[in-house]
């Protein structure tokens, strides 16, 4: 999912913005902001150096004019020259009391996205994380192309044209370039409707229009586009840098003929965690939009092609969770003797506890789903044979993952743990569903305005998920155990197929193992087991 910025906006001072394009001569000079007194007849101004992306040596070309006074601080808002104002109409942008975007047309959003006087990385991040839910990439790019080619207002004096070029045109063009660069590196998705076309549009634009005005930037963009075309997946890949060696795996006596109870519960938790973590780290932001994981291909409500074919990694995690729950249940019910069954229950409680110690809340929830299922939980005689220490651990785990108060205890445990961690993805999907279904896509009463406040809430949930994708587990894979596990899971529930048949079978197995007793029969059995009869 990548990383997300949470920096706050700054007004009329883009010297602190990380706008370097990664090559010589593409970073804005941070020597100070212009200070201009707004007046057509009497102007006091100093200029800010802005680097020229076409300078092969990387030295920025500085445009300056005489000034009666100079200042390194931004000019007050009421002193901003009229020709540096925004181009969108006031009714196209709706702000909250604290200045956040609540609703907007797409052109107004794009203008703010590459604004000449505001640096708001959090807004840019939110837009790129969620724009696929309200616009297609070609439509977005058309708006960005127009911003790159903005024209000065008519009737400017010579020094005003110089000022407009330095303080508006150049910043806008550089930010358009940086936005395209970020999109290519982190947000291009080949399977999404419109993205491949957008890639071709961008290459043509870079080779023609951008090349005329920013030749170095255009060349870098073309190289990045060609690299993206040739790559499989993302351009940037996380390379683990572990400060310590991974703990030695706990291996069974024989890896060629594995049986469940021959494997250490701790090592089983480690290998499950590596499998789950591999899937979790592949989940992309676009899979979290418009409840794509629940939309089948062809669903008319699947906006922009956001369906299960896009949300492949979320679906894979869901399938693994279902398979794990069924596998744990089956292993318990396949034991016909009470003592053996109790031993298996104890094993899985220990396995779940080691998952908790690894902060693997996703697998933990899958195991608890089996232990608390009706076919297992009703096995009274089996639970009576489980040691009190294991039962105490089991109750503690259930307390952490309780569903009441919107998983409040789990949420506290997750956000207080030290990564690495694998969250219970079901909670994120629940949150995203509530945001999607509980908020309109447009502002009520203003259908022209995109409900951007809704997208901010969606982006907040995505960022919360992202933070756990950046820290890898320092564990050693054991291929034999992982292959054995995956084979058993697939045999029980191939490709995550419907589990209804298995659930019915599990109920029959459970009632056969421990038939429902009448009260008199239960008392008689307990007396016999206690030696009184």
PDB file of C-alpha atoms in Angstrom, residues 13 17 39 82 91 127 132 137 141 145 163 211 258 284 287 309 354 379 427 440 464 487 501:
ATOM      1  CA  UNK A  13       5.551  29.136   1.014  1.00  0.00           C
ATOM      2  CA  UNK A  17       7.746  21.046  -0.123  1.00  0.00           C
ATOM      3  CA  UNK A  39      -1.779  47.446  -6.706  1.00  0.00           C
ATOM      4  CA  UNK A  82      -5.301  39.675  -7.986  1.00  0.00           C
ATOM      5  CA  UNK A  91     -19.177  27.756  -5.638  1.00  0.00           C
ATOM      6  CA  UNK A 127      -6.697  12.387  -3.405  1.00  0.00           C
ATOM      7  CA  UNK A 132     -10.434   5.966  -8.488  1.00  0.00           C
ATOM      8  CA  UNK A 137      -7.595   8.403 -14.828  1.00  0.00           C
ATOM      9  CA  UNK A 141      -5.104  13.650 -16.607  1.00  0.00           C
ATOM     10  CA  UNK A 145      -2.813  18.823 -18.684  1.00  0.00           C
ATOM     11  CA  UNK A 163       5.773  37.653 -11.159  1.00  0.00           C
ATOM     12  CA  UNK A 211       9.113  18.411 -23.599  1.00  0.00           C
ATOM     13  CA  UNK A 258       4.415 -34.267   9.101  1.00  0.00           C
ATOM     14  CA  UNK A 284      -3.286  -2.191  -2.421  1.00  0.00           C
ATOM     15  CA  UNK A 287      -8.763  -2.854  -3.217  1.00  0.00           C
ATOM     16  CA  UNK A 309     -10.834  -9.093  -9.883  1.00  0.00           C
ATOM     17  CA  UNK A 354       1.643 -17.572  19.926  1.00  0.00           C
ATOM     18  CA  UNK A 379     -18.421 -30.320  23.190  1.00  0.00           C
ATOM     19  CA  UNK A 427     -12.487  -4.859  11.010  1.00  0.00           C
ATOM     20  CA  UNK A 440     -23.323   9.864  -0.355  1.00  0.00           C
ATOM     21  CA  UNK A 464      -4.251   3.018   9.339  1.00  0.00           C
ATOM     22  CA  UNK A 487      -2.000 -28.358   0.977  1.00  0.00           C
ATOM     23  CA  UNK A 501     -21.626 -28.263   3.214  1.00  0.00           C
TER      24      UNK A 501
END
